[in-house]
mmCIF file of C-alpha atoms in Angstrom:
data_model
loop_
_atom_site.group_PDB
_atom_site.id
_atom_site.type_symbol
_atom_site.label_atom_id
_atom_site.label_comp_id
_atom_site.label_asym_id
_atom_site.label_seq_id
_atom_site.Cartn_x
_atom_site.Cartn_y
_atom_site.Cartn_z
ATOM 1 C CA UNK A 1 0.000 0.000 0.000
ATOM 2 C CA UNK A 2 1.292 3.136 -0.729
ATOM 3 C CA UNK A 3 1.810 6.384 1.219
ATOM 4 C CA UNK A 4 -0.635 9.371 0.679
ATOM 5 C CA UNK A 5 1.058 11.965 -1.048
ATOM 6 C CA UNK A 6 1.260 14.870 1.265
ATOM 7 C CA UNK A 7 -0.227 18.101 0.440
ATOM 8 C CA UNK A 8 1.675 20.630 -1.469
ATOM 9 C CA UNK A 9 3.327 23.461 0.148
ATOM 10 C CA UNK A 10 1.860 27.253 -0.054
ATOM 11 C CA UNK A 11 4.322 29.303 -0.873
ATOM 12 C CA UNK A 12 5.244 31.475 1.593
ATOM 13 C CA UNK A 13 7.663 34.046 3.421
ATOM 14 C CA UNK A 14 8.823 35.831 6.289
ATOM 15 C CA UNK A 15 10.075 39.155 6.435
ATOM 16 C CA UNK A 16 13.434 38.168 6.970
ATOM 17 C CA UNK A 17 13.485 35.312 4.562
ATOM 18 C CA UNK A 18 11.860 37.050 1.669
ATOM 19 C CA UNK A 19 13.954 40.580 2.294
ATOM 20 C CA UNK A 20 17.114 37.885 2.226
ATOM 21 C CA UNK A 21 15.689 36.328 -0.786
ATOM 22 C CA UNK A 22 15.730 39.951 -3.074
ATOM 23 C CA UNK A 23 19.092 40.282 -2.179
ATOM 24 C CA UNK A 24 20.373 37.585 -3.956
ATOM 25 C CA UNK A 25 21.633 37.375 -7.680
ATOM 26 C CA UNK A 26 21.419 34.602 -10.044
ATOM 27 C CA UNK A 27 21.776 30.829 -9.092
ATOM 28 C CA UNK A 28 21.334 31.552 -5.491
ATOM 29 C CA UNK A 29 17.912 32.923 -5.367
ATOM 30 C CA UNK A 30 16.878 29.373 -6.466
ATOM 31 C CA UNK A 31 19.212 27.592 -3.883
ATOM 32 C CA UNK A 32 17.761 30.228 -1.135
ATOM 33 C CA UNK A 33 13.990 29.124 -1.851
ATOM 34 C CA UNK A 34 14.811 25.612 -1.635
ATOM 35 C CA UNK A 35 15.962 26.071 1.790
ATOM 36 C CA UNK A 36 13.257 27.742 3.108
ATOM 37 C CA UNK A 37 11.008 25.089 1.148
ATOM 38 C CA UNK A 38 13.174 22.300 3.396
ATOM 39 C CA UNK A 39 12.903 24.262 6.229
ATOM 40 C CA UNK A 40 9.296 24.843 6.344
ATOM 41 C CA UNK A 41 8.625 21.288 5.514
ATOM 42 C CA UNK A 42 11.175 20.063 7.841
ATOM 43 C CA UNK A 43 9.494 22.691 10.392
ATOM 44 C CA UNK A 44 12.609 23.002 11.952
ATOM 45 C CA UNK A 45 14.001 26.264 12.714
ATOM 46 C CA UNK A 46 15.675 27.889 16.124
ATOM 47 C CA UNK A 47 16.037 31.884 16.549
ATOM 48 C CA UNK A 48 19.163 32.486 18.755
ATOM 49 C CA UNK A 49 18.169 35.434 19.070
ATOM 50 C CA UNK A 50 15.002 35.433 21.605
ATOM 51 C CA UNK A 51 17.135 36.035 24.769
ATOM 52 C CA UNK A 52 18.927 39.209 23.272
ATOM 53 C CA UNK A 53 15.545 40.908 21.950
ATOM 54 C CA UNK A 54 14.250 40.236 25.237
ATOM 55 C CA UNK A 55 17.255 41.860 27.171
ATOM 56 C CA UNK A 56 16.523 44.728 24.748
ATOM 57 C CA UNK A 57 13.664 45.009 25.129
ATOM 58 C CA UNK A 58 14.005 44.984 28.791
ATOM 59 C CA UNK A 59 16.392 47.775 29.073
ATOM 60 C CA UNK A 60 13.775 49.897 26.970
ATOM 61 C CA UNK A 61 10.690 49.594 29.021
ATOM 62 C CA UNK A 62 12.685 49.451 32.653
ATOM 63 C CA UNK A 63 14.884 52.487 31.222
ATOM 64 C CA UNK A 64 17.554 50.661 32.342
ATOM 65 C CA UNK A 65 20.256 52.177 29.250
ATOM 66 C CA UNK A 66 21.780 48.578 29.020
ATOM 67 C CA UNK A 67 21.822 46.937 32.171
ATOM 68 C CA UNK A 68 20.053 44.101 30.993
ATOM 69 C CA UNK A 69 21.840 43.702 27.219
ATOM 70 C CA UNK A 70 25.101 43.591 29.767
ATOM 71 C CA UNK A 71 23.625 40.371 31.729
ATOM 72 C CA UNK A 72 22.269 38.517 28.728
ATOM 73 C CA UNK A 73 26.018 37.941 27.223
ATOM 74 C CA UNK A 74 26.720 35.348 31.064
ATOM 75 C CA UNK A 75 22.752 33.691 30.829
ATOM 76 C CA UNK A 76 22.835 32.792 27.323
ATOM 77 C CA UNK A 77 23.949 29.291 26.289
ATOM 78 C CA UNK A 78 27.826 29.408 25.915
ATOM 79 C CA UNK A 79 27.329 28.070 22.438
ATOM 80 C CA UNK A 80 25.644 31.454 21.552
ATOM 81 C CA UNK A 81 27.583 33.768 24.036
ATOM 82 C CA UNK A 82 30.489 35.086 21.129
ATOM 83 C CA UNK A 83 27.198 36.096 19.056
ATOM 84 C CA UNK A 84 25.984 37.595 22.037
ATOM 85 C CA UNK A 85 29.063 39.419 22.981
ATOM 86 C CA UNK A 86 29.484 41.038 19.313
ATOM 87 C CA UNK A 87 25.797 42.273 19.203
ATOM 88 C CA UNK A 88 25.695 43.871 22.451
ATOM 89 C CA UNK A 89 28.254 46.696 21.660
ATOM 90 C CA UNK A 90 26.046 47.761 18.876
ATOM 91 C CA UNK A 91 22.920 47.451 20.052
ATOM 92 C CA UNK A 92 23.916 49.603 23.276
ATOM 93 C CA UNK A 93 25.483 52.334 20.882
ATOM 94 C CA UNK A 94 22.016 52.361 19.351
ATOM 95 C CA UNK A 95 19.831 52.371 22.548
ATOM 96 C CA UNK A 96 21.852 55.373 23.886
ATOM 97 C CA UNK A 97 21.477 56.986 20.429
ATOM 98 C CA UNK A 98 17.816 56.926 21.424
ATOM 99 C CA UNK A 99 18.607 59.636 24.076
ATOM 100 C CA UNK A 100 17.609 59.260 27.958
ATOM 101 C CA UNK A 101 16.137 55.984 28.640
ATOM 102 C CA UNK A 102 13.387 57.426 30.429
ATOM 103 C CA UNK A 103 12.414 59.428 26.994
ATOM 104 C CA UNK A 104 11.713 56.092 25.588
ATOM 105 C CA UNK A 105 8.861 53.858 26.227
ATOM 106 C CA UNK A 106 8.357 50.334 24.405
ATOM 107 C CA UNK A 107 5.215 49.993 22.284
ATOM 108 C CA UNK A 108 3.225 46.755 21.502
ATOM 109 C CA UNK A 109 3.236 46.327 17.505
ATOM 110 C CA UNK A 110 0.996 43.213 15.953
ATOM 111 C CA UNK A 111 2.214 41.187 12.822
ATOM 112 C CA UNK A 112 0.480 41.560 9.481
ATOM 113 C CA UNK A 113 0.233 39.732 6.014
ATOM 114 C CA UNK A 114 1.378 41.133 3.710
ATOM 115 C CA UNK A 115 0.296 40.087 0.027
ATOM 116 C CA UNK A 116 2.707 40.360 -2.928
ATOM 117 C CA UNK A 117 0.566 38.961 -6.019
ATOM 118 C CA UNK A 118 -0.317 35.914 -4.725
ATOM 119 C CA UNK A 119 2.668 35.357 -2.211
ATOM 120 C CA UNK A 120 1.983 35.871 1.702
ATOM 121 C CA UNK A 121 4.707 37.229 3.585
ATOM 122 C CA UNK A 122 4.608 37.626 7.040
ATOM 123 C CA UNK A 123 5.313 41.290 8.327
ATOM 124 C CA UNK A 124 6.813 41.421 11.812
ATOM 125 C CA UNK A 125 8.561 44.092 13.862
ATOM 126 C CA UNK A 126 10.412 43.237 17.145
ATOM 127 C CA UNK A 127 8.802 45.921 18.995
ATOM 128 C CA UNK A 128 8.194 49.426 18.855
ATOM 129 C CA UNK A 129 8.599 52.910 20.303
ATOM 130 C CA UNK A 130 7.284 55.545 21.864
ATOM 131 C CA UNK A 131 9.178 58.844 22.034
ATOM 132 C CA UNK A 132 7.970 61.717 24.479
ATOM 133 C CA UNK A 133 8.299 63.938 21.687
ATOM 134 C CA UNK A 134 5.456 62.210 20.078
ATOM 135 C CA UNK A 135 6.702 60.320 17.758
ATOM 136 C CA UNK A 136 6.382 56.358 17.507
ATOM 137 C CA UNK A 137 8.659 53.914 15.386
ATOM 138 C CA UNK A 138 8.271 50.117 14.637
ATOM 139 C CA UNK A 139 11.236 48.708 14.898
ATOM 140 C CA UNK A 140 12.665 45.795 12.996
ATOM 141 C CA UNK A 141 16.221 43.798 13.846
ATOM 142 C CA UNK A 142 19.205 43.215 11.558
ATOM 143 C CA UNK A 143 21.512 40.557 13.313
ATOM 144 C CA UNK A 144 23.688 39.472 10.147
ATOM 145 C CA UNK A 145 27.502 40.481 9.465
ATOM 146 C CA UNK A 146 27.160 42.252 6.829
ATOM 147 C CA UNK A 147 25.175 45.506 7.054
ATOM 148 C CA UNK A 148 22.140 44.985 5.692
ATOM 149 C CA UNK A 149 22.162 46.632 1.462
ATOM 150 C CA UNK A 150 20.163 49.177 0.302
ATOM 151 C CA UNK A 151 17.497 46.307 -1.446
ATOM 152 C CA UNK A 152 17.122 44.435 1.794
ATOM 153 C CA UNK A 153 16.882 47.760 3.949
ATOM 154 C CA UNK A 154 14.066 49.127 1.290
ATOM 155 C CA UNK A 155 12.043 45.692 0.928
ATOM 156 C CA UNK A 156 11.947 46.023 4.780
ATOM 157 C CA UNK A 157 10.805 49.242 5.296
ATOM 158 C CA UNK A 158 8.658 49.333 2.269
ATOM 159 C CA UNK A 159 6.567 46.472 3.585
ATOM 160 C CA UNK A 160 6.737 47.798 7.450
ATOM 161 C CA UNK A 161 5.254 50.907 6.273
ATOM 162 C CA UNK A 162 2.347 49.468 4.157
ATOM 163 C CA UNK A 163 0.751 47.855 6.659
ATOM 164 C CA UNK A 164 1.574 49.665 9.187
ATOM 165 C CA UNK A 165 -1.963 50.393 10.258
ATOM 166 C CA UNK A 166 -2.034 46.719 11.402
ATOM 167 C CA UNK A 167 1.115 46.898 12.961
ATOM 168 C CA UNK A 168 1.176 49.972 14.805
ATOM 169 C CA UNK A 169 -0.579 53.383 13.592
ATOM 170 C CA UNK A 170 0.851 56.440 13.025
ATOM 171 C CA UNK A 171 4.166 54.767 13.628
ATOM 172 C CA UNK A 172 7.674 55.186 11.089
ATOM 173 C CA UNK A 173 9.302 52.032 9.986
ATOM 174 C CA UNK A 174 12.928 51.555 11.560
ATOM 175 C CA UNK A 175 15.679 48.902 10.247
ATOM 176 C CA UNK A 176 18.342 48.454 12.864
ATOM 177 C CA UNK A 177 21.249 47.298 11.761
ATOM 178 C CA UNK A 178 22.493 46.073 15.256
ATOM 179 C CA UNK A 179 26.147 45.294 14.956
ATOM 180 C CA UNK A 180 26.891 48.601 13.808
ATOM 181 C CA UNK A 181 24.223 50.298 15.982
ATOM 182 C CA UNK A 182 22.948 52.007 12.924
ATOM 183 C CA UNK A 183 19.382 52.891 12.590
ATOM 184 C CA UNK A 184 17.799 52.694 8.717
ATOM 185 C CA UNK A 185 14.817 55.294 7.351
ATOM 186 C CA UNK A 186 12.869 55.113 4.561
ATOM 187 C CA UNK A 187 15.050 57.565 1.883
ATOM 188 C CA UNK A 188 13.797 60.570 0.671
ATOM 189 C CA UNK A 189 12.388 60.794 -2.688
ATOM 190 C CA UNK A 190 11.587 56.539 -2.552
ATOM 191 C CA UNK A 191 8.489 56.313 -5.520
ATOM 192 C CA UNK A 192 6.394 53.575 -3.697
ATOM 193 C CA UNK A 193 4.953 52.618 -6.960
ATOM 194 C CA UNK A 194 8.186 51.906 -7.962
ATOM 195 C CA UNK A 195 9.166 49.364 -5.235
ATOM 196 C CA UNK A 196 5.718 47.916 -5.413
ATOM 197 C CA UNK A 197 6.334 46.648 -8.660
ATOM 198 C CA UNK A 198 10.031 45.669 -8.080
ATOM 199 C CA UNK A 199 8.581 43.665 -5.020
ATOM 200 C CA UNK A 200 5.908 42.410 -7.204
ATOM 201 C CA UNK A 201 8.127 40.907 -9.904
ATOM 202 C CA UNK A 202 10.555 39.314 -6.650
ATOM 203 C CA UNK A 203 7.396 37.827 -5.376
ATOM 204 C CA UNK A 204 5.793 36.047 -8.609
ATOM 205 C CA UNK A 205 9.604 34.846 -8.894
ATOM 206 C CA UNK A 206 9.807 33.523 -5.286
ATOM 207 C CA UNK A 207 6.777 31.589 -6.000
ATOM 208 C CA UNK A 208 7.612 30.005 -9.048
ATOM 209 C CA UNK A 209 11.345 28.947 -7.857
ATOM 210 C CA UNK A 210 8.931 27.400 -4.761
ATOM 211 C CA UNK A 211 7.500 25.350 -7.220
ATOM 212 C CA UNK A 212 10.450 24.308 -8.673
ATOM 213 C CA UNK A 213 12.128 22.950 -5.728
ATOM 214 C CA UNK A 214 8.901 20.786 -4.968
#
């Protein structure tokens, strides 16, 4: 007797994955969809990352300027604890950036889905922020090596900002490129129109490289 055949895969995309994904040339794009393909069917995945956004986190809403980010590098896991201790130093540059910590008050954002043609993609901020000044940022984490590039850093903040009415009103997209401790804005003089249809095109090309790799 044989097995049922299991059901096909949706197509779809995080954030992350899918602002990776247009940052890729060539051969790669198709080796990067597979991955997420075996990934997602495999459902295996791990985020190393919880503990530190959580210390972060925790140093925003206690206005604590780093206390916590400082504690997290001794209770992580000491496989992760030489990621830890090259994020911190960035990540405090960019908290004090933010000016006094009692200035600064976290903010709950929601995820969204996003649709690009007929590709979901999950939009999802780490947090956001509240200013006393008034005004209120979603913020979104860049852990990698490499800063992130001017495709990834748009894609992001494009697709923060339109739906950012489900994620949390009235609020500015931020990329934070946490290494460095450099925060990322949407440029000036950005055609949205423009992107949408670049994003478009990366999206019907996502899904049919998905396909492939079935």
């Amino acid at each position: 007797m044989t097995a049922p055949a299991s059901a096909p895969l949706t197509p779809y995309a995080t954030l992350l994955g899918f602002t990776r994904y247009v940052d890729r040339t060539g051969p790669t794009k198709a080796t990067f969809v597979g991955g997420l393909r075996k990934q997602r069917a495999s459902r295996h995945g791990f985020n190393p990352h919880g503990q530190f956004v959580k210390a972060l986190k925790a140093d925003i809403a206690f206005h604590t300027g780093g206390t916590h980010l400082d504690q997290v590098v001794d209770l992580v896991k000491p496989r992760w604890r030489a990621l830890y201790q090259a994020l911190v130093p960035g990540a405090t540059t960019w908290l004090h950036s933010l000016g006094e910590p009692a200035s600064v008050d976290l903010a709950q954002t929601r995820d969204a889905l996003a649709m690009l043609g007929d590709l979901p993609v999950k939009i999802n901020p780490h947090f956001g922020l509240r200013h006393d000044d008034g005004r209120v940022e979603a913020v979104r984490l860049h852990f990698d090596e490499a800063p992130p590039s001017e495709e990834t850093a748009l894609a992001t903040l494009h697709l923060m900002a339109r739906h950012m009415d489900a994620v949390l009103p009235h609020a500015e997209p931020v990329l934070v490129d946490v290494r460095r401790g450099q925060a990322h804005r949407m440029p000036d003089g950005v055609k949205a129109d423009q992107v949408e249809r670049w994003l478009a095109g990366e999206a019907a090309a996502f899904r049919s490289l998905w396909t492939t790799a079935a």
